[in-house]
Coordinates of C-alpha atoms and ligand atoms in Angstrom, one line a residue:
M1429 CA -27.6 -9.5 -26.1
P1430 CA -23.8 -9.5 -25.9
H1431 CA -22.2 -11.8 -23.3
C1432 CA -21.7 -9.7 -20.2
R1433 CA -20.6 -12.2 -17.6
A1434 CA -18.7 -15.4 -17.8
Q1435 CA -20.0 -18.4 -15.8
R1436 CA -16.7 -18.6 -13.9
L1437 CA -17.6 -15.4 -12.1
D1438 CA -20.7 -17.1 -10.7
Q1439 CA -18.5 -19.9 -9.4
L1440 CA -16.8 -17.6 -6.9
P1441 CA -18.0 -18.0 -3.3
P1442 CA -20.2 -15.0 -2.2
Y1443 CA -18.0 -12.2 -1.0
L1444 CA -19.3 -11.6 2.5
F1445 CA -17.1 -8.6 3.0
V1446 CA -19.2 -6.7 0.4
E1447 CA -22.2 -7.1 2.7
M1448 CA -20.2 -5.7 5.7
D1449 CA -19.0 -2.9 3.4
R1450 CA -22.6 -2.0 2.5
R1451 CA -23.6 -1.9 6.2
T1452 CA -20.6 0.1 7.1
Q1453 CA -21.3 2.7 4.5
A1454 CA -24.9 2.9 5.6
A1455 CA -23.7 3.5 9.2
V1456 CA -21.4 6.3 8.1
A1457 CA -24.1 7.9 6.0
A1458 CA -26.4 7.8 9.1
G1459 CA -23.8 9.9 10.9
K1460 CA -22.5 7.1 13.2
D1461 CA -18.9 7.4 14.5
V1462 CA -17.6 4.3 12.9
I1463 CA -14.3 2.6 14.0
S1464 CA -13.3 0.1 11.4
F1465 CA -11.1 -2.9 12.0
G1466 CA -12.2 -4.3 8.7
I1467 CA -9.6 -4.3 6.0
G1468 CA -6.0 -5.5 6.5
D1469 CA -4.5 -2.3 5.2
P1470 CA -1.8 -0.6 7.3
D1471 CA -2.8 2.9 8.5
Q1472 CA 0.8 4.1 8.8
P1473 CA 2.6 5.7 5.9
T1474 CA 5.4 4.0 3.9
P1475 CA 8.8 4.9 5.6
D1476 CA 10.4 8.1 4.3
F1477 CA 13.6 6.4 3.1
I1478 CA 11.5 4.3 0.6
V1479 CA 9.4 7.2 -0.6
E1480 CA 12.6 9.3 -1.2
R1481 CA 14.1 6.5 -3.3
L1482 CA 10.9 6.5 -5.4
Q1483 CA 11.1 10.3 -5.9
A1484 CA 14.7 10.1 -7.2
A1485 CA 14.0 7.0 -9.3
A1486 CA 11.0 8.6 -10.9
R1487 CA 13.2 11.3 -12.4
Q1488 CA 15.4 8.8 -14.2
P1489 CA 14.2 8.5 -17.8
A1490 CA 15.4 4.8 -17.9
N1491 CA 12.5 4.0 -15.6
H1492 CA 9.9 5.6 -17.9
R1493 CA 10.1 2.8 -20.4
Y1494 CA 8.7 -0.8 -20.1
P1495 CA 10.4 -2.6 -17.3
P1496 CA 11.7 -6.1 -17.6
G1497 CA 8.7 -8.4 -17.1
A1498 CA 10.3 -10.7 -14.4
G1499 CA 11.6 -7.7 -12.5
T1500 CA 14.8 -5.6 -12.9
A1501 CA 18.1 -7.4 -12.2
A1502 CA 18.6 -5.1 -9.2
F1503 CA 15.2 -6.0 -7.8
R1504 CA 15.8 -9.8 -8.2
K1505 CA 19.2 -9.5 -6.6
A1506 CA 17.7 -7.6 -3.7
C1507 CA 15.2 -10.5 -3.3
A1508 CA 18.0 -13.0 -3.3
D1509 CA 20.0 -11.0 -0.8
Y1510 CA 17.0 -10.6 1.4
M1511 CA 16.3 -14.4 1.3
R1512 CA 19.9 -15.1 2.3
R1513 CA 20.0 -12.5 5.1
R1514 CA 16.6 -13.2 6.6
F1515 CA 16.3 -17.0 6.1
G1516 CA 19.8 -18.2 5.2
V1517 CA 18.3 -19.4 1.9
T1518 CA 20.4 -19.3 -1.3
I1519 CA 18.5 -18.2 -4.4
D1520 CA 19.7 -17.7 -8.0
P1521 CA 18.3 -14.3 -8.9
D1522 CA 18.2 -15.1 -12.6
T1523 CA 16.1 -18.3 -12.4
Q1524 CA 14.5 -18.7 -9.0
V1525 CA 12.7 -15.4 -8.4
T1526 CA 10.2 -13.3 -10.3
M1527 CA 8.7 -10.0 -9.4
V1528 CA 4.9 -9.9 -9.0
I1529 CA 2.6 -6.9 -8.9
G1530 CA 1.7 -7.6 -5.3
T1531 CA 1.4 -11.2 -4.1
K1532 CA -2.4 -11.0 -4.8
E1533 CA -1.5 -10.9 -8.5
G1534 CA 1.1 -13.6 -8.3
I1535 CA -1.2 -15.9 -6.3
G1536 CA -4.1 -15.1 -8.6
H1537 CA -2.2 -16.1 -11.6
L1538 CA -0.2 -19.1 -10.2
P1539 CA -2.9 -21.8 -10.9
L1540 CA -3.3 -20.6 -14.5
A1541 CA 0.5 -21.1 -14.9
V1542 CA 0.8 -24.5 -13.2
V1543 CA -2.6 -26.3 -13.0
N1544 CA -4.5 -28.0 -15.8
P1545 CA -8.3 -27.8 -15.9
G1546 CA -9.9 -30.5 -13.8
E1547 CA -6.8 -31.0 -11.6
T1548 CA -7.3 -30.4 -7.9
V1549 CA -6.1 -27.4 -5.9
I1550 CA -6.0 -27.8 -2.1
V1551 CA -7.1 -24.6 -0.4
P1552 CA -6.9 -24.1 3.4
E1553 CA -10.0 -22.9 5.2
P1554 CA -10.3 -20.4 6.8
G1555 CA -8.0 -18.6 4.4
Y1556 CA -7.3 -15.7 2.1
P1557 CA -10.1 -15.7 -0.5
V1558 CA -7.8 -15.3 -3.5
Y1559 CA -6.6 -19.0 -3.3
T1560 CA -10.1 -20.2 -4.2
A1561 CA -10.8 -17.6 -6.8
S1562 CA -7.5 -18.3 -8.6
A1563 CA -8.3 -22.1 -8.6
V1564 CA -11.8 -21.4 -10.0
F1565 CA -10.4 -19.2 -12.8
A1566 CA -8.0 -22.0 -13.8
G1567 CA -10.9 -24.5 -14.0
A1568 CA -9.5 -26.5 -11.2
E1569 CA -11.4 -28.7 -8.7
I1570 CA -11.1 -27.3 -5.2
H1571 CA -10.5 -29.4 -2.1
R1572 CA -11.1 -27.4 1.1
L1573 CA -8.6 -28.2 3.8
P1574 CA -10.2 -27.5 7.1
L1575 CA -7.9 -25.8 9.7
S1576 CA -8.8 -26.0 13.3
P1577 CA -7.7 -24.4 16.6
D1578 CA -6.9 -27.8 18.3
R1579 CA -4.1 -28.2 15.7
G1580 CA -2.9 -24.6 15.9
W1581 CA -4.6 -23.9 12.6
L1582 CA -2.2 -26.2 10.8
P1583 CA -3.3 -28.9 8.4
D1584 CA -4.3 -32.4 9.6
W1585 CA -2.2 -34.2 7.0
D1586 CA -3.6 -37.6 7.7
A1587 CA -7.1 -36.4 7.1
I1588 CA -6.5 -35.5 3.4
P1589 CA -8.2 -38.2 1.4
P1590 CA -5.7 -40.3 -0.6
A1591 CA -7.7 -39.7 -3.8
V1592 CA -7.5 -36.0 -3.3
A1593 CA -3.8 -36.1 -2.6
K1594 CA -3.3 -38.2 -5.7
S1595 CA -5.2 -35.8 -8.0
A1596 CA -3.9 -32.6 -6.4
A1597 CA -1.5 -30.4 -8.5
L1598 CA -1.2 -27.5 -6.1
M1599 CA -1.7 -26.7 -2.4
F1600 CA -1.8 -23.3 -0.9
L1601 CA -0.5 -22.6 2.6
N1602 CA -0.1 -19.3 4.5
Y1603 CA 2.0 -18.7 7.6
P1604 CA 2.0 -16.4 9.5
N1605 CA -1.7 -16.9 8.8
N1606 CA -4.4 -14.5 7.8
P1607 CA -7.0 -14.6 9.4
T1608 CA -6.0 -16.8 12.4
G1609 CA -2.6 -15.3 13.3
A1610 CA -1.2 -18.8 13.6
T1611 CA 2.5 -19.4 12.7
A1612 CA 4.2 -22.6 11.4
T1613 CA 7.5 -24.0 12.8
L1614 CA 10.2 -25.2 10.4
A1615 CA 9.1 -28.8 11.3
D1616 CA 5.5 -27.9 10.2
L1617 CA 6.9 -26.7 6.9
Q1618 CA 9.0 -29.8 6.6
R1619 CA 5.8 -31.8 6.9
A1620 CA 4.3 -29.8 4.1
V1621 CA 7.3 -30.4 1.8
R1622 CA 7.1 -34.1 2.6
F1623 CA 3.5 -34.1 1.5
G1624 CA 4.5 -32.3 -1.7
R1625 CA 7.3 -34.8 -2.4
E1626 CA 5.3 -37.9 -1.6
Q1627 CA 2.2 -36.8 -3.6
D1628 CA 3.9 -34.7 -6.3
V1629 CA 2.0 -31.6 -5.3
L1630 CA 3.4 -28.1 -5.6
I1631 CA 3.3 -26.3 -2.3
A1632 CA 2.6 -22.5 -2.7
H1633 CA 3.5 -20.8 0.6
D1634 CA 2.1 -17.3 1.0
A1635 CA 4.6 -15.5 3.3
A1636 CA 3.0 -12.1 3.1
Y1637 CA 3.4 -11.6 6.9
A1638 CA 6.9 -13.1 7.3
D1639 CA 8.3 -9.9 8.7
V1640 CA 5.4 -8.8 10.9
Y1641 CA 6.1 -10.8 14.0
F1642 CA 6.4 -10.3 17.8
E1643 CA 8.1 -13.4 18.9
S1644 CA 10.6 -15.7 17.1
A1645 CA 11.1 -14.9 13.4
P1646 CA 8.8 -17.1 11.2
P1647 CA 10.7 -19.4 8.8
S1648 CA 10.6 -19.7 5.0
I1649 CA 9.4 -23.0 3.5
L1650 CA 12.6 -22.7 1.3
Q1651 CA 14.7 -23.4 4.5
V1652 CA 13.4 -27.0 4.3
D1653 CA 15.9 -29.4 2.6
G1654 CA 14.7 -30.3 -0.9
A1655 CA 11.9 -27.6 -0.8
M1656 CA 13.3 -25.9 -3.9
D1657 CA 11.9 -28.8 -6.0
Y1658 CA 8.4 -28.7 -4.5
A1659 CA 7.7 -25.2 -3.3
V1660 CA 7.2 -21.7 -4.4
E1661 CA 6.9 -18.9 -1.8
F1662 CA 5.2 -15.5 -2.2
H1663 CA 6.7 -12.5 -0.4
S1664 CA 5.0 -9.1 -0.2
L1665 CA 6.4 -5.6 0.5
S1666 CA 2.8 -4.5 1.3
K1667 CA 2.5 -5.5 5.0
S1668 CA 6.2 -5.3 6.1
F1669 CA 6.8 -1.8 4.8
N1670 CA 3.3 -0.3 4.7
M1671 CA 3.4 -0.4 0.9
T1672 CA 0.0 -1.9 0.0
G1673 CA -0.7 0.8 -2.6
W1674 CA 2.6 0.3 -4.4
R1675 CA 1.8 -3.2 -5.7
I1676 CA 5.1 -5.1 -5.5
G1677 CA 6.2 -8.5 -4.2
F1678 CA 8.0 -11.6 -5.5
A1679 CA 7.6 -15.3 -6.1
V1680 CA 10.7 -17.4 -5.2
G1681 CA 11.5 -21.1 -5.3
D1682 CA 11.4 -23.9 -7.9
A1683 CA 12.9 -22.5 -11.1
R1684 CA 10.4 -24.4 -13.3
V1685 CA 7.5 -22.9 -11.5
V1686 CA 9.0 -19.4 -11.5
R1687 CA 9.6 -19.8 -15.3
S1688 CA 6.0 -20.8 -15.9
L1689 CA 4.6 -18.0 -13.8
A1690 CA 6.9 -15.5 -15.6
A1691 CA 5.8 -16.9 -19.0
L1692 CA 2.1 -16.5 -18.2
K1693 CA 2.6 -13.0 -16.8
N1694 CA 4.6 -12.0 -19.9
N1695 CA 1.4 -12.3 -21.8
L1696 CA -0.7 -10.4 -19.3
D1697 CA 1.3 -7.5 -17.8
S1698 CA 4.5 -5.6 -18.4
G1699 CA 5.9 -5.6 -15.0
Q1700 CA 5.9 -2.8 -12.4
F1701 CA 7.1 0.8 -12.8
G1702 CA 10.9 0.7 -12.6
A1703 CA 10.9 3.5 -9.9
I1704 CA 8.7 1.4 -7.7
Q1705 CA 11.1 -1.6 -8.2
A1706 CA 14.0 0.7 -7.2
A1707 CA 12.2 1.7 -4.1
G1708 CA 11.5 -2.0 -3.5
V1709 CA 15.2 -2.6 -3.6
E1710 CA 15.7 0.0 -1.0
A1711 CA 13.0 -1.6 1.3
L1712 CA 14.4 -5.1 0.9
Q1713 CA 17.9 -4.0 1.7
H1714 CA 16.7 -2.4 5.0
S1715 CA 14.1 -5.0 6.1
D1716 CA 15.2 -4.4 9.8
H1717 CA 15.2 -0.6 9.5
P1718 CA 14.2 1.2 12.7
A1719 CA 11.0 2.3 11.0
V1720 CA 10.0 -1.4 10.4
Q1721 CA 10.8 -2.2 14.1
A1722 CA 8.7 0.8 15.2
M1723 CA 5.7 -0.6 13.2
K1724 CA 5.9 -3.9 15.0
K1725 CA 5.9 -2.1 18.3
I1726 CA 2.7 -0.3 17.3
Y1727 CA 1.0 -3.5 16.3
R1728 CA 2.1 -5.3 19.5
E1729 CA 0.6 -2.5 21.6
R1730 CA -2.7 -2.6 19.7
R1731 CA -2.7 -6.4 19.8
D1732 CA -2.4 -6.4 23.6
I1733 CA -5.1 -3.8 24.1
V1734 CA -7.5 -5.9 22.0
V1735 CA -6.6 -9.3 23.3
D1736 CA -6.7 -8.2 27.0
A1737 CA -10.1 -6.4 26.4
L1738 CA -11.7 -9.3 24.6
A1739 CA -10.5 -11.9 27.1
G1740 CA -11.9 -9.6 29.8
M1741 CA -15.3 -9.9 28.1
N1742 CA -15.1 -13.7 28.1
I1743 CA -14.5 -13.9 24.4
C1744 CA -12.3 -16.8 23.4
V1745 CA -9.2 -15.3 21.8
T1746 CA -5.5 -16.1 21.5
R1747 CA -2.6 -13.6 21.4
P1748 CA -1.2 -14.0 17.9
P1749 CA 2.7 -14.3 17.7
A1750 CA 2.7 -12.6 14.2
G1751 CA 0.6 -10.7 11.6
F1752 CA -1.8 -7.9 12.4
Y1753 CA -5.1 -9.7 12.9
I1754 CA -7.0 -10.8 16.0
W1755 CA -9.1 -13.9 15.4
A1756 CA -11.7 -14.5 18.1
R1757 CA -14.8 -16.6 18.7
C1758 CA -18.2 -15.1 18.5
P1759 CA -20.2 -15.4 21.7
D1760 CA -22.2 -18.6 21.9
G1761 CA -25.2 -18.8 19.7
Y1762 CA -24.2 -16.2 17.1
A1763 CA -23.4 -16.8 13.5
S1764 CA -20.5 -14.6 12.5
M1765 CA -22.4 -12.4 10.1
D1766 CA -25.2 -11.8 12.7
F1767 CA -22.7 -11.0 15.4
C1768 CA -20.7 -8.5 13.3
A1769 CA -23.9 -6.8 12.1
K1770 CA -25.1 -6.5 15.7
V1771 CA -21.7 -5.0 16.8
L1772 CA -21.8 -2.5 14.0
D1773 CA -25.4 -1.5 14.7
E1774 CA -25.0 -1.1 18.4
T1775 CA -21.4 0.3 18.7
G1776 CA -20.3 1.5 15.2
V1777 CA -17.3 -0.9 15.4
V1778 CA -16.6 -2.8 12.2
I1779 CA -15.3 -6.3 12.6
I1780 CA -15.3 -9.0 9.9
P1781 CA -17.3 -12.2 9.9
G1782 CA -15.2 -15.3 9.9
A1783 CA -17.5 -17.0 7.4
G1784 CA -16.1 -14.7 4.8
F1785 CA -12.9 -16.8 5.0
G1786 CA -14.7 -20.0 4.2
R1787 CA -17.1 -22.3 6.1
C1788 CA -14.5 -23.2 8.7
G1789 CA -14.4 -19.6 9.7
E1790 CA -18.0 -19.6 10.8
G1791 CA -18.3 -18.8 14.5
Y1792 CA -15.3 -16.4 14.4
F1793 CA -14.7 -12.8 13.7
R1794 CA -11.5 -11.0 12.6
L1795 CA -10.2 -7.6 13.6
A1796 CA -7.4 -5.9 11.8
L1797 CA -5.0 -3.9 14.0
T1798 CA -5.0 -0.9 11.7
V1799 CA -6.6 1.7 14.2
N1800 CA -4.5 3.8 16.5
A1801 CA -4.3 2.8 20.2
D1802 CA -6.7 5.5 21.5
R1803 CA -9.4 4.7 19.1
T1804 CA -8.8 0.9 19.6
R1805 CA -9.3 1.5 23.4
E1806 CA -12.5 3.5 22.6
A1807 CA -13.8 0.6 20.4
M1808 CA -13.1 -1.9 23.2
D1809 CA -15.0 0.3 25.7
R1810 CA -18.0 0.3 23.4
L1811 CA -17.9 -3.5 23.0
R1812 CA -17.7 -3.8 26.8
R1813 CA -20.9 -1.8 27.2
M1814 CA -22.7 -3.9 24.7
A1815 CA -24.8 -6.8 25.8
W1816 CA -25.0 -10.1 23.9
Ligands
LIG3170 C1 -2.5 -8.8 2.1 C2 -2.3 -10.3 1.7 C3 -1.8 -10.6 0.5 C4 -1.7 -9.6 -0.6 O1 -0.7 -8.7 -0.5 P1 -0.2 -7.9 -1.8 O2 1.2 -8.2 -1.9 O3 -0.5 -6.5 -1.4 O4 -1.0 -8.3 -3.0 C5 -1.5 -11.9 0.2 N1 -1.8 -12.9 1.1 C6 -2.3 -12.6 2.3 C7 -2.6 -13.7 3.2 C8 -2.6 -11.3 2.7 O5 -3.2 -11.0 3.8

């Protein structure tokens, strides 16, 4: 028998979303009118000005060859210009930024580039499942950092055991947060950098939703004094510009970390298609384009429809200031998987069990605002008619 499956794959937590997927497909096959708020994948197309840039760039033969691994000079400059314009942060485009093939790829590879086997990675819970997976693949120990609503889904720094802080090499944070919709203030990020400095822990801040906001603009961790020596931040074009299929983002921050990540990636991938990078430049240069503003208006309308409806059903929910998720409590007595399965069975509405984001997500469900307003209203009407 050949080896067909490495043990590390069995160390991954069970992917609860697969179970919801299976149930959803069964419902569709049974002819149910399914309305899915499952996956965080924008329903609107990429803005025309970005697609047009791709079309022109695809015709340039220079883009048909291997691209530079860390990103084209033009792409890295556009990242630096964006960081300055959006956050007032100065970045050296040659040493402090590297392109990633989507932040999922960058995050997935970061522990392999900066963490030794047996060292600890601190992973917030509930959280994006890739943080745990990437730490498992690097042979790291995982410390789950519970986030709770009474602290606004921010870490309780004093509750991190000293032994964990001492052995930790890396900590993931994510604001605006998926799945909770929580945001961090600059003071919150200052506290994170202080932890990094005091404990010699690299803080990896996932800022995938930095440009999807409805109130004040969320800060970058690199705005914090001294952060450049303790932090790396991931930015994605996926959510801000409806470009999930294009696979492009960037890692920015501590030059030593950026160099390690780029060195690892040099041995694994050969960058991203030059024409996609050219289109990425176009996007980053117009991060406040009317098309981007229009998207935020669409999400805000959907957010208000859902939050008002759920609150009217006595479901405990907050109105998120950023991101495109609604995070709400299951009615009393329901485990999240049971509640989501019941909702799907009785209404054809797909919502995601909070337990899929880690144990601290148990008792919650997540809904992605990727369904148009009329269908969202229809889904809320169905929920209202349901009894629990
Ligand atoms: C969607 C998402 C990502 C991945 O984005 P890509 O750049 O498309 O890989 C990363 N982090 C969080 C929290 C996300 O929700």
